Short mmCIF file of C-alpha atoms in Angstrom, two decimals:
data_model
loop_
_atom_site.label_atom_id
_atom_site.label_comp_id
_atom_site.label_asym_id
_atom_site.label_seq_id
_atom_site.Cartn_x
_atom_site.Cartn_y
_atom_site.Cartn_z
CA MET A 1 -16.89 -57.35 -18.50
CA GLU A 2 -20.47 -56.10 -18.23
CA GLN A 3 -21.88 -52.99 -16.51
CA GLN A 4 -25.30 -53.02 -14.87
CA ASN A 5 -27.30 -50.43 -12.97
CA ILE A 6 -29.12 -51.86 -9.97
CA ALA A 7 -31.08 -49.45 -7.74
CA ASP A 8 -28.97 -46.48 -8.90
CA GLN A 9 -25.79 -48.44 -8.13
CA VAL A 10 -23.30 -49.18 -10.91
CA VAL A 11 -22.33 -52.86 -10.83
CA ILE A 12 -19.42 -54.21 -12.89
CA VAL A 13 -19.93 -57.86 -13.82
CA GLU A 14 -16.38 -59.22 -13.98
CA ARG A 15 -15.92 -62.79 -12.82
CA ALA A 16 -13.07 -64.04 -10.68
CA THR A 17 -10.79 -66.71 -12.14
CA GLN A 18 -9.22 -69.73 -10.52
CA GLU A 19 -5.94 -67.81 -10.43
CA ASP A 20 -7.66 -64.99 -8.51
CA HIS A 21 -8.73 -67.47 -5.83
CA LYS A 22 -5.14 -68.73 -5.55
CA GLU A 23 -3.79 -65.16 -5.30
CA THR A 24 -6.29 -64.41 -2.55
CA ASP A 25 -5.13 -67.48 -0.62
CA VAL A 26 -1.58 -66.12 -0.88
CA ILE A 27 -2.73 -62.75 0.46
CA LYS A 28 -4.44 -64.42 3.43
CA ARG A 29 -1.31 -66.42 4.25
CA ILE A 30 0.77 -63.24 4.18
CA LEU A 31 -1.70 -61.49 6.49
CA ARG A 32 -1.66 -64.44 8.89
CA ASP A 33 1.98 -65.54 8.85
CA ASP A 34 3.94 -62.36 8.11
CA TYR A 35 1.77 -59.72 9.75
CA GLN A 36 -0.18 -61.68 12.40
CA GLN A 37 -3.50 -60.12 11.43
CA TYR A 38 -5.70 -63.00 12.63
CA GLU A 39 -6.52 -64.12 16.14
CA ASP A 40 -6.38 -67.74 17.16
CA GLU A 41 -9.36 -69.43 18.80
CA ALA A 42 -8.05 -68.95 22.33
CA GLN A 43 -7.64 -65.21 21.80
CA SER A 44 -11.14 -64.97 20.33
CA ARG A 45 -12.66 -66.83 23.26
CA ASN A 46 -10.81 -64.56 25.68
CA ARG A 47 -12.30 -61.45 24.04
CA GLU A 48 -15.78 -62.95 24.20
CA ALA A 49 -15.30 -63.78 27.88
CA VAL A 50 -14.11 -60.23 28.66
CA LEU A 51 -17.13 -58.73 26.89
CA ALA A 52 -19.46 -61.07 28.80
CA LYS A 53 -17.92 -59.95 32.11
CA LEU A 54 -18.22 -56.29 31.13
CA ASN A 55 -21.84 -56.87 30.13
CA SER A 56 -22.51 -58.38 33.56
CA ILE A 57 -20.89 -55.38 35.28
CA ILE A 58 -23.09 -53.03 33.24
CA LYS A 59 -26.26 -54.86 34.28
CA ASP A 60 -25.27 -54.78 37.98
CA TRP A 61 -24.43 -51.09 37.71
CA ILE A 62 -27.75 -50.18 36.07
CA ARG A 63 -29.64 -52.02 38.81
CA GLU A 64 -27.70 -50.03 41.40
CA VAL A 65 -28.53 -46.79 39.59
CA GLY A 66 -32.22 -47.73 39.70
CA ARG A 67 -32.07 -48.37 43.45
CA SER A 68 -30.24 -45.11 44.12
CA LYS A 69 -32.95 -43.21 42.22
CA GLY A 70 -35.83 -44.87 44.06
CA LYS A 71 -37.18 -46.96 41.22
CA ASP A 72 -39.63 -49.75 42.01
CA GLU A 73 -38.29 -53.29 42.28
CA ASN A 74 -39.88 -54.42 39.00
CA THR A 75 -38.16 -51.59 37.09
CA ILE A 76 -34.86 -52.35 38.80
CA LEU A 77 -34.98 -56.06 37.95
CA ASN A 78 -36.01 -55.53 34.31
CA SER A 79 -34.02 -52.41 33.45
CA GLY A 80 -31.30 -54.54 31.86
CA GLY A 81 -28.59 -52.78 29.88
CA LYS A 82 -26.49 -54.25 27.12
CA ILE A 83 -23.06 -54.07 25.52
CA PHE A 84 -22.80 -53.80 21.74
CA THR A 85 -19.57 -53.58 19.79
CA PHE A 86 -18.64 -51.52 16.77
CA GLY A 87 -15.64 -50.78 14.57
CA SER A 88 -13.16 -53.47 13.50
CA TYR A 89 -14.24 -55.98 16.13
CA ARG A 90 -17.88 -55.93 15.08
CA LEU A 91 -16.90 -56.21 11.42
CA GLY A 92 -14.64 -59.17 12.19
CA VAL A 93 -11.44 -57.56 10.91
CA HIS A 94 -9.61 -56.90 14.17
CA ALA A 95 -6.06 -58.06 14.74
CA PRO A 96 -4.58 -59.57 17.92
CA ASN A 97 -3.73 -57.06 20.63
CA THR A 98 -6.03 -54.39 19.17
CA ASP A 99 -8.64 -52.71 21.31
CA ILE A 100 -12.38 -53.33 21.38
CA ASP A 101 -14.82 -50.51 20.68
CA ALA A 102 -17.81 -51.12 22.93
CA LEU A 103 -21.15 -49.34 23.38
CA CYS A 104 -23.14 -49.41 26.61
CA VAL A 105 -26.87 -49.03 25.88
CA ALA A 106 -28.86 -48.04 28.98
CA PRO A 107 -32.51 -47.19 29.76
CA ARG A 108 -33.75 -43.61 30.13
CA HIS A 109 -33.24 -43.24 33.89
CA VAL A 110 -29.44 -43.64 33.55
CA ASP A 111 -27.51 -40.39 33.05
CA ARG A 112 -24.21 -39.90 31.21
CA GLU A 113 -22.52 -37.37 33.48
CA GLU A 114 -23.87 -38.44 36.86
CA ASP A 115 -23.97 -42.19 36.33
CA PHE A 116 -21.72 -43.29 33.43
CA PHE A 117 -18.86 -40.94 34.33
CA GLY A 118 -19.82 -41.10 38.01
CA SER A 119 -20.89 -44.36 39.63
CA LEU A 120 -19.82 -46.66 36.76
CA PHE A 121 -16.40 -45.04 36.59
CA ASP A 122 -16.03 -45.53 40.36
CA MET A 123 -17.17 -49.14 40.09
CA LEU A 124 -14.64 -49.87 37.34
CA LYS A 125 -11.93 -48.04 39.27
CA GLY A 126 -12.36 -50.47 42.13
CA HIS A 127 -12.57 -53.59 39.97
CA GLN A 128 -9.55 -55.90 40.20
CA SER A 129 -9.61 -56.69 36.47
CA VAL A 130 -9.47 -53.04 35.36
CA LYS A 131 -6.26 -51.06 34.82
CA ASN A 132 -5.32 -47.75 33.21
CA LEU A 133 -8.83 -46.34 33.58
CA TYR A 134 -9.41 -42.80 32.30
CA PRO A 135 -12.41 -40.65 31.24
CA VAL A 136 -12.74 -38.54 28.08
CA GLN A 137 -15.80 -36.44 28.83
CA LYS A 138 -15.23 -33.58 26.39
CA GLY A 139 -14.68 -35.59 23.22
CA PHE A 140 -16.87 -35.63 20.10
CA VAL A 141 -18.06 -39.00 21.41
CA PRO A 142 -17.48 -39.13 25.20
CA ARG A 143 -15.88 -42.37 26.38
CA ILE A 144 -14.15 -44.28 29.14
CA GLY A 145 -10.86 -45.93 28.27
CA MET A 146 -9.55 -48.92 30.18
CA GLU A 147 -7.62 -52.15 30.10
CA PHE A 148 -9.83 -55.07 31.13
CA GLU A 149 -7.95 -58.33 31.81
CA GLY A 150 -5.23 -57.24 29.41
CA ILE A 151 -7.56 -56.09 26.61
CA GLU A 152 -7.88 -52.39 25.84
CA ILE A 153 -11.48 -51.20 25.64
CA ASP A 154 -12.99 -47.88 24.59
CA LEU A 155 -16.45 -47.74 26.14
CA ILE A 156 -19.04 -45.21 24.96
CA PHE A 157 -22.57 -44.62 26.25
CA ALA A 158 -26.08 -44.33 24.82
CA ARG A 159 -29.25 -43.59 26.83
CA ILE A 160 -32.33 -44.53 24.85
CA GLN A 161 -35.91 -43.54 25.67
CA ALA A 162 -37.00 -46.94 26.94
CA SER A 163 -37.64 -48.10 30.50
CA GLU A 164 -35.66 -51.29 29.92
CA VAL A 165 -32.97 -52.63 27.61
CA GLY A 166 -33.45 -56.38 27.47
CA GLU A 167 -31.67 -59.24 25.74
CA ASP A 168 -34.36 -59.15 23.04
CA LEU A 169 -32.71 -55.99 21.68
CA LYS A 170 -30.67 -57.82 19.04
CA ASP A 171 -29.53 -54.81 16.99
CA LEU A 172 -29.90 -51.04 16.74
CA LEU A 173 -30.92 -50.74 13.09
CA ASP A 174 -34.48 -49.49 13.65
CA ASP A 175 -34.30 -45.69 13.28
CA ASN A 176 -37.02 -45.33 15.91
CA ILE A 177 -34.37 -46.02 18.54
CA LEU A 178 -33.11 -42.45 17.89
CA LYS A 179 -36.31 -40.84 19.18
CA GLY A 180 -35.65 -38.47 22.07
CA CYS A 181 -31.90 -39.17 22.14
CA ASP A 182 -29.34 -36.44 22.77
CA ASP A 183 -26.59 -35.67 20.25
CA GLU A 184 -23.94 -37.75 22.00
CA THR A 185 -26.24 -40.78 22.11
CA VAL A 186 -27.09 -40.46 18.40
CA ARG A 187 -23.39 -40.40 17.52
CA SER A 188 -22.68 -43.30 19.86
CA LEU A 189 -25.49 -45.48 18.49
CA ASN A 190 -24.36 -44.87 14.92
CA GLY A 191 -21.04 -46.62 15.43
CA THR A 192 -22.80 -49.97 15.79
CA ARG A 193 -25.50 -49.06 13.25
CA VAL A 194 -22.92 -48.21 10.58
CA ALA A 195 -21.02 -51.49 11.10
CA ASP A 196 -24.21 -53.56 10.80
CA ILE A 197 -25.34 -51.71 7.66
CA LEU A 198 -21.94 -52.28 6.03
CA LEU A 199 -22.17 -56.04 6.62
CA LYS A 200 -25.67 -56.10 5.12
CA GLN A 201 -24.59 -54.07 2.07
CA VAL A 202 -21.60 -56.10 0.88
CA PRO A 203 -22.36 -59.05 -1.42
CA ASN A 204 -19.56 -61.26 -0.06
CA VAL A 205 -18.66 -60.68 3.59
CA GLU A 206 -15.51 -62.82 3.52
CA ASN A 207 -14.06 -60.95 0.53
CA PHE A 208 -14.96 -57.64 2.17
CA ARG A 209 -13.18 -58.62 5.36
CA THR A 210 -10.01 -59.80 3.61
CA THR A 211 -9.84 -56.68 1.44
CA LEU A 212 -10.45 -54.41 4.43
CA ARG A 213 -7.74 -56.17 6.46
CA CYS A 214 -5.32 -55.47 3.61
CA VAL A 215 -6.34 -51.83 3.28
CA LYS A 216 -6.07 -51.20 7.03
CA LEU A 217 -2.62 -52.79 7.23
CA TRP A 218 -1.46 -50.89 4.14
CA ALA A 219 -2.78 -47.54 5.41
CA LYS A 220 -1.18 -47.97 8.84
CA ASN A 221 2.18 -48.97 7.38
CA ARG A 222 2.09 -46.03 4.98
CA GLY A 223 1.21 -43.59 7.78
CA ILE A 224 -2.17 -42.48 6.43
CA TYR A 225 -4.53 -44.03 9.00
CA SER A 226 -5.64 -41.38 11.49
CA ASN A 227 -8.88 -39.45 11.48
CA VAL A 228 -7.54 -37.23 14.28
CA LEU A 229 -4.57 -36.03 12.20
CA GLY A 230 -6.62 -35.51 9.04
CA TYR A 231 -6.17 -38.80 7.20
CA PHE A 232 -8.92 -41.33 6.59
CA GLY A 233 -9.82 -43.24 9.72
CA GLY A 234 -11.29 -46.70 10.20
CA ILE A 235 -14.86 -45.75 9.26
CA ALA A 236 -13.81 -44.05 6.00
CA TYR A 237 -11.75 -47.04 4.86
CA MET A 238 -14.59 -49.42 5.78
CA ILE A 239 -17.07 -47.46 3.65
CA LEU A 240 -14.67 -47.22 0.69
CA VAL A 241 -13.95 -50.95 0.70
CA ALA A 242 -17.69 -51.72 0.99
CA LYS A 243 -18.29 -49.40 -1.99
CA ILE A 244 -15.75 -51.29 -4.11
CA CYS A 245 -17.23 -54.64 -3.06
CA LYS A 246 -20.67 -53.44 -4.20
CA ILE A 247 -19.41 -52.20 -7.55
CA PHE A 248 -17.41 -55.41 -8.22
CA PRO A 249 -19.49 -58.09 -6.44
CA TYR A 250 -17.86 -61.09 -8.17
CA LEU A 251 -14.17 -60.24 -7.77
CA GLU A 252 -11.69 -61.64 -5.28
CA PRO A 253 -9.63 -59.41 -2.91
CA ASN A 254 -6.56 -59.43 -5.20
CA LYS A 255 -8.46 -57.41 -7.82
CA LEU A 256 -10.68 -55.60 -5.34
CA LEU A 257 -7.48 -54.07 -3.96
CA ARG A 258 -6.41 -52.85 -7.40
CA ASN A 259 -9.86 -51.35 -7.95
CA PHE A 260 -9.82 -49.75 -4.50
CA PHE A 261 -6.66 -47.81 -5.32
CA SER A 262 -7.91 -46.91 -8.79
CA TYR A 263 -11.21 -45.60 -7.40
CA CYS A 264 -9.58 -43.55 -4.63
CA LEU A 265 -6.97 -42.08 -6.97
CA ASN A 266 -9.13 -41.28 -9.99
CA ARG A 267 -12.48 -40.23 -8.57
CA GLU A 268 -13.36 -36.53 -8.57
CA TRP A 269 -12.88 -35.58 -4.93
CA SER A 270 -15.01 -32.53 -4.21
CA TYR A 271 -17.19 -31.17 -1.41
CA ASN A 272 -20.26 -31.63 -3.66
CA ASN A 273 -19.39 -35.17 -4.75
CA PRO A 274 -19.33 -37.26 -1.58
CA VAL A 275 -18.81 -41.02 -1.49
CA ILE A 276 -22.25 -42.49 -0.73
CA LEU A 277 -22.73 -46.18 0.01
CA VAL A 278 -26.52 -45.98 0.45
CA LYS A 279 -28.82 -43.01 0.12
CA VAL A 280 -29.84 -41.69 3.53
CA SER A 281 -32.59 -39.14 4.13
CA ASP A 282 -31.46 -35.60 4.86
CA GLU A 283 -34.79 -34.64 6.42
CA PRO A 284 -35.05 -34.03 10.18
CA MET A 285 -36.84 -36.95 11.85
CA TYR A 286 -37.12 -38.59 15.26
CA GLY A 287 -36.30 -35.30 16.96
CA ILE A 288 -32.81 -35.20 15.43
CA LYS A 289 -31.41 -31.69 15.53
CA ASP A 290 -30.67 -29.93 12.28
CA GLU A 291 -27.01 -29.55 13.34
CA LEU A 292 -26.54 -33.33 13.15
CA LEU A 293 -27.69 -33.57 9.54
CA TYR A 294 -25.04 -33.59 6.83
CA LYS A 295 -24.63 -30.37 4.88
CA GLU A 296 -22.25 -29.67 2.03
CA LYS A 297 -19.28 -27.51 3.04
CA ASN A 298 -16.61 -26.36 0.62
CA THR A 299 -14.04 -27.09 3.33
CA ASN A 300 -14.80 -30.83 2.99
CA LEU A 301 -12.07 -31.94 0.60
CA MET A 302 -12.78 -35.69 0.43
CA PRO A 303 -16.26 -36.31 1.92
CA ILE A 304 -17.27 -39.91 2.70
CA LEU A 305 -20.76 -40.21 4.21
CA THR A 306 -21.76 -42.77 6.81
CA PRO A 307 -24.66 -45.03 5.74
CA ALA A 308 -26.82 -44.70 8.90
CA TYR A 309 -29.32 -41.94 9.65
CA PRO A 310 -28.39 -39.21 10.34
CA CYS A 311 -25.48 -39.56 7.91
CA MET A 312 -22.29 -37.69 8.74
CA ASN A 313 -19.08 -36.88 6.92
CA SER A 314 -16.46 -39.27 8.28
CA THR A 315 -13.55 -37.29 6.80
CA HIS A 316 -14.17 -33.67 7.83
CA ASN A 317 -10.62 -33.40 9.24
CA VAL A 318 -8.88 -33.90 5.88
CA SER A 319 -6.58 -30.99 4.94
CA HIS A 320 -4.74 -30.08 1.74
CA SER A 321 -1.58 -31.72 3.10
CA THR A 322 -3.17 -34.98 4.17
CA LYS A 323 -5.21 -35.18 0.96
CA GLU A 324 -2.03 -34.84 -1.08
CA ALA A 325 -0.26 -37.51 0.98
CA MET A 326 -3.16 -39.95 0.58
CA LEU A 327 -3.42 -39.39 -3.18
CA ALA A 328 0.32 -40.05 -3.50
CA GLU A 329 -0.07 -43.32 -1.58
CA PHE A 330 -3.14 -44.35 -3.61
CA GLU A 331 -1.05 -43.89 -6.75
CA LYS A 332 1.79 -46.03 -5.37
CA GLY A 333 -0.71 -48.69 -4.26
CA LEU A 334 -2.25 -48.77 -7.73
CA LYS A 335 1.16 -49.12 -9.42
CA ILE A 336 2.12 -51.97 -7.10
CA THR A 337 -1.14 -53.92 -7.47
CA GLU A 338 -1.18 -53.45 -11.25
CA ALA A 339 2.41 -54.68 -11.47
CA ILE A 340 1.57 -57.75 -9.35
CA LEU A 341 -1.44 -58.57 -11.54
CA LYS A 342 0.28 -57.85 -14.87
CA ARG A 343 0.67 -60.87 -17.16
CA ASP A 344 2.74 -61.32 -20.34
CA GLU A 345 1.47 -62.75 -23.64
CA ARG A 346 1.89 -66.30 -22.29
CA GLY A 347 -0.22 -65.51 -19.24
CA GLN A 348 2.80 -65.59 -16.95
CA LYS A 349 3.53 -62.98 -14.28
CA GLN A 350 5.37 -60.00 -15.73
CA TYR A 351 7.21 -59.57 -12.40
CA PRO A 352 7.47 -63.02 -10.77
CA SER A 353 9.63 -61.75 -7.88
CA LEU A 354 7.07 -59.09 -6.94
CA SER A 355 5.21 -60.20 -3.81
CA TRP A 356 2.03 -58.88 -2.20
CA LYS A 357 4.27 -58.08 0.77
CA ARG A 358 5.59 -55.13 -1.25
CA LEU A 359 2.18 -53.46 -0.86
CA PHE A 360 2.59 -53.46 2.92
CA LYS A 361 6.10 -52.02 3.01
CA LYS A 362 6.39 -49.36 5.71
CA PHE A 363 6.87 -45.79 4.62
CA ALA A 364 10.39 -44.62 5.52
CA PHE A 365 9.18 -41.40 7.11
CA PHE A 366 12.40 -40.38 8.85
CA SER A 367 14.49 -40.64 5.71
CA SER A 368 11.96 -39.19 3.28
CA PHE A 369 12.10 -35.56 4.37
CA THR A 370 14.85 -33.00 4.75
CA HIS A 371 13.10 -30.99 7.46
CA TYR A 372 10.92 -31.91 10.45
CA ILE A 373 8.85 -30.18 13.10
CA MET A 374 9.04 -32.03 16.42
CA ILE A 375 6.22 -31.63 18.96
CA THR A 376 7.08 -33.08 22.36
CA ILE A 377 4.70 -33.56 25.29
CA CYS A 378 6.26 -34.24 28.73
CA SER A 379 4.32 -35.04 31.91
CA ILE A 380 5.02 -36.00 35.48
CA ASP A 381 2.64 -39.01 35.71
CA ASP A 382 0.75 -41.54 33.57
CA GLU A 383 -2.79 -40.28 34.15
CA LEU A 384 -1.98 -36.67 33.32
CA HIS A 385 0.11 -37.72 30.34
CA SER A 386 -2.63 -39.85 28.77
CA ARG A 387 -5.14 -37.04 29.04
CA TRP A 388 -2.76 -34.33 27.84
CA LEU A 389 -1.30 -36.42 24.99
CA GLY A 390 -4.72 -37.13 23.52
CA PHE A 391 -5.69 -33.48 23.84
CA VAL A 392 -2.59 -32.17 22.05
CA GLU A 393 -2.89 -34.86 19.36
CA SER A 394 -6.48 -33.82 18.64
CA LYS A 395 -5.26 -30.25 18.01
CA LEU A 396 -2.31 -31.09 15.76
CA ARG A 397 -4.43 -30.85 12.61
CA PHE A 398 -5.06 -27.16 13.40
CA PHE A 399 -1.30 -26.68 13.54
CA VAL A 400 -0.92 -28.37 10.14
CA SER A 401 -3.65 -26.12 8.71
CA ALA A 402 -1.81 -23.07 10.04
CA LEU A 403 1.42 -24.31 8.44
CA GLU A 404 -0.37 -24.74 5.11
CA LYS A 405 -1.43 -21.09 5.17
CA LEU A 406 2.23 -20.07 5.28
CA THR A 407 2.71 -21.31 1.73
CA SER A 408 -0.83 -21.19 0.30
CA GLN A 409 0.05 -17.98 -1.54
CA LYS A 410 2.83 -19.94 -3.25
CA THR A 411 0.57 -22.75 -4.51
CA TYR A 412 1.40 -24.88 -1.47
CA ALA A 413 5.05 -24.98 -2.44
CA VAL A 414 6.00 -26.75 0.81
CA GLU A 415 4.73 -30.23 1.58
CA PHE A 416 3.77 -30.98 5.19
CA ARG A 417 3.14 -34.58 6.23
CA PRO A 418 2.17 -35.37 9.84
CA TRP A 419 3.14 -38.85 11.04
CA PRO A 420 0.35 -40.58 13.01
CA LYS A 421 2.56 -42.15 15.64
CA SER A 422 4.27 -40.76 18.73
CA TYR A 423 7.72 -41.78 19.98
CA THR A 424 9.28 -41.77 23.42
CA ILE A 425 12.50 -39.73 23.13
CA GLN A 426 14.65 -40.35 26.20
CA SER A 427 16.58 -37.09 25.84
CA THR A 428 13.36 -35.10 26.42
CA LEU A 429 12.92 -36.43 29.96
CA THR A 430 14.39 -33.81 32.28
CA GLN A 431 14.25 -32.69 35.91
CA VAL A 432 11.87 -29.75 36.36
CA ASP A 433 12.98 -28.87 39.87
CA ASP A 434 13.74 -30.61 43.16
CA ASP A 435 10.12 -31.74 43.53
CA TYR A 436 9.13 -32.68 39.99
CA ALA A 437 10.64 -34.64 37.11
CA TYR A 438 9.11 -35.55 33.78
CA THR A 439 8.59 -39.31 33.71
CA LYS A 440 6.51 -39.55 30.53
CA SER A 441 7.36 -38.17 27.11
CA ASP A 442 5.92 -38.51 23.60
CA SER A 443 6.98 -36.73 20.44
CA TYR A 444 5.08 -36.26 17.20
CA PHE A 445 6.76 -35.32 13.93
CA ILE A 446 5.68 -33.42 10.84
CA GLY A 447 7.80 -33.91 7.73
CA MET A 448 8.53 -30.87 5.52
CA ARG A 449 10.02 -30.59 2.06
CA ILE A 450 10.08 -28.12 -0.82
CA LYS A 451 8.17 -29.40 -3.84
CA ARG A 452 9.90 -29.56 -7.17
CA ASN A 453 8.21 -26.70 -8.98
CA GLU A 454 9.92 -24.68 -11.67
CA THR A 455 7.65 -21.69 -11.03
CA VAL A 456 8.89 -21.34 -7.45
CA GLU A 457 12.45 -20.02 -7.41
CA MET A 458 12.90 -19.87 -3.66
CA VAL A 459 10.68 -20.61 -0.69
CA THR A 460 11.30 -19.20 2.77
CA VAL A 461 9.09 -20.35 5.64
CA ASP A 462 9.24 -18.64 9.03
CA LEU A 463 7.69 -20.95 11.61
CA THR A 464 8.11 -18.64 14.60
CA GLN A 465 4.75 -16.90 14.62
CA THR A 466 2.82 -20.04 13.69
CA ILE A 467 4.38 -21.97 16.57
CA GLN A 468 3.70 -19.11 19.00
CA LYS A 469 0.06 -18.91 17.91
CA TYR A 470 -0.30 -22.65 18.36
CA TYR A 471 1.06 -22.38 21.91
CA GLU A 472 -1.47 -19.64 22.63
CA SER A 473 -4.29 -21.66 21.10
CA LEU A 474 -3.44 -24.66 23.29
CA ALA A 475 -3.60 -22.49 26.37
CA GLN A 476 -6.96 -21.05 25.31
CA TRP A 477 -8.42 -24.48 24.50
CA ILE A 478 -7.35 -25.72 27.93
CA HIS A 479 -8.97 -22.72 29.60
CA ASP A 480 -12.23 -23.02 27.61
CA GLN A 481 -12.71 -26.78 27.54
CA GLN A 482 -10.78 -28.19 30.49
CA PRO A 483 -10.68 -25.54 33.20
CA ASP A 484 -10.20 -28.22 35.83
CA CYS A 485 -6.88 -29.13 34.18
CA GLU A 486 -5.49 -25.60 34.12
CA GLU A 487 -3.26 -25.98 37.16
CA ALA A 488 -2.06 -29.42 36.01
CA ALA A 489 -1.26 -27.99 32.59
CA GLY A 490 1.29 -25.59 34.02
CA LEU A 491 4.93 -26.08 33.08
CA LYS A 492 5.57 -27.66 36.45
CA HIS A 493 3.38 -30.64 35.53
CA VAL A 494 3.24 -30.69 31.73
CA ASP A 495 5.43 -29.18 29.06
CA VAL A 496 4.94 -28.86 25.31
CA GLN A 497 7.96 -28.12 23.12
CA ILE A 498 7.79 -27.40 19.40
CA ARG A 499 10.99 -27.07 17.41
CA TYR A 500 12.45 -27.48 13.95
CA VAL A 501 15.01 -30.24 13.31
CA GLY A 502 16.85 -31.16 10.14
CA GLN A 503 17.19 -34.78 9.14
CA GLU A 504 20.74 -34.91 10.48
CA GLY A 505 19.54 -33.49 13.78
CA LEU A 506 16.81 -36.06 14.41
CA PRO A 507 17.00 -37.74 17.85
CA GLU A 508 18.92 -41.01 17.85
CA ASP A 509 15.71 -42.82 18.86
CA VAL A 510 14.24 -42.26 15.38
CA LYS A 511 17.19 -41.32 13.14
CA PRO A 512 17.63 -43.74 10.21
CA LYS A 513 20.79 -45.81 10.60
CA MET A 514 22.00 -45.24 7.05
CA ILE A 515 22.04 -41.43 7.07
CA GLY A 516 25.38 -40.25 5.76
CA LYS A 517 26.03 -43.51 3.87
CA ARG A 518 23.01 -44.65 1.92
CA LYS A 519 19.65 -43.05 2.55
CA GLU A 520 16.72 -45.42 2.57
CA ARG A 521 14.22 -44.29 -0.02
CA ASP A 522 10.60 -45.15 -0.53
CA GLN A 523 10.75 -46.63 -4.03
CA GLU A 524 7.84 -46.66 -6.43
CA VAL A 525 7.16 -49.49 -8.85
CA ASP A 526 8.71 -48.75 -12.24
CA GLU A 527 7.72 -51.16 -14.97
CA LYS A 528 11.10 -50.64 -16.64
CA GLN A 529 12.94 -51.85 -13.58
CA GLU A 530 12.46 -55.16 -11.77
CA LEU A 531 13.43 -54.62 -8.14
CA ASP A 532 13.79 -56.86 -5.11
CA TYR A 533 10.40 -56.34 -3.48
CA GLU A 534 10.78 -58.90 -0.74
#
């Protein structure tokens, strides 16, 4: 093994073996056959066709906007407009039935509020191929969500300072495209820019994609894939995997995975030691506001910077609780991958029954904690529920932070672990009065347990005031940010319930079947014990 320094980047020269290639083939088969992580050709063609139709709609809409604003015929005909993709789809690591992240790039005479959320929204609302259409105008990156011919699409918007957006605009990598753009457009453009930079940075795109597919599946199954709740999100995992691929350019995914877990577990996570894939200028340019430029904050526990200008911290939501949960999972992932790769003196597998499927085992959340906090959102219709559910979910991390403060004086003696999935609990659907009944319900859960710490004799946590303050904060956020929803947010239309439940008191919809007989436990790999990992 040899270490080199190339352009300030440490590169480890360790060559893959024939056995590594065979192991990687096994991993790919598991992803395809056991977890259905690859699309077939028909599904791929369908996505391409849907994007082409959406692109055509965008062009027609932009021409109509030009006519409504009195533009000359030449400007109208040449104004163009174009759809770009970003996220997993652009990187080529999307799974079947996952959504497409799409970016609408429009010329300067098209407005976000008046046109994108106005006339385009109306046009899509009347389109026969569009279902479940909803706007998110107040988000960090405003978007329109929809289902187009059965495929879920999140559509964001960028208005660049050009009179036309033609087909000759192949990519968005030139920083000059940021000139004169508002904050929302800069953030929207950077989704596609980041994805394209990642693909240019990795030495072997196929190995990057396979490793990233594994990491995404692992993180989702372990319940640590959610930027909103304070875990790493898609962008953070993409950057981390790209970083590992750059450091170990000659390794196959089987060993890249081991090195991914080792890097994430053992690096010095600190606000002043961010993960940097490529160095990006921190100087204000192209009219970018100072507020958009990355600045060190001691509240950033695990900073991972995006590689496009202006770089941003993709993990600013990470809390003490979510950091601890991720580090615990990185450690388990490292133990599992090291055990799989371990060979005896004859070069044979130390644990022949240990499969790569063990890495993707789902975390048994509802049997791993003694105590839970259950947050239930009930609504009277689909549209209101979608909007309210997303709003409450985006504020759950503040609730977790408030819970952490209850025990921070006791060295965080209580572990809190939010689960990034909601569940429909039938028992929460009730009749409000003669006119209204809740027809939609989703519940989120936060696991709680006392840490084993000899210095803490007894821990008492009173949740009452924290829950009450969270209720009050929700009401204030609604009033400040969504005043038009205030009436709909009343108890007659929407209800939020927060309550403590013990493991035995969990709703039947989620309660583990073996409680009271044999509790399912999330087992770690122990080299002294060969278990059935299938």
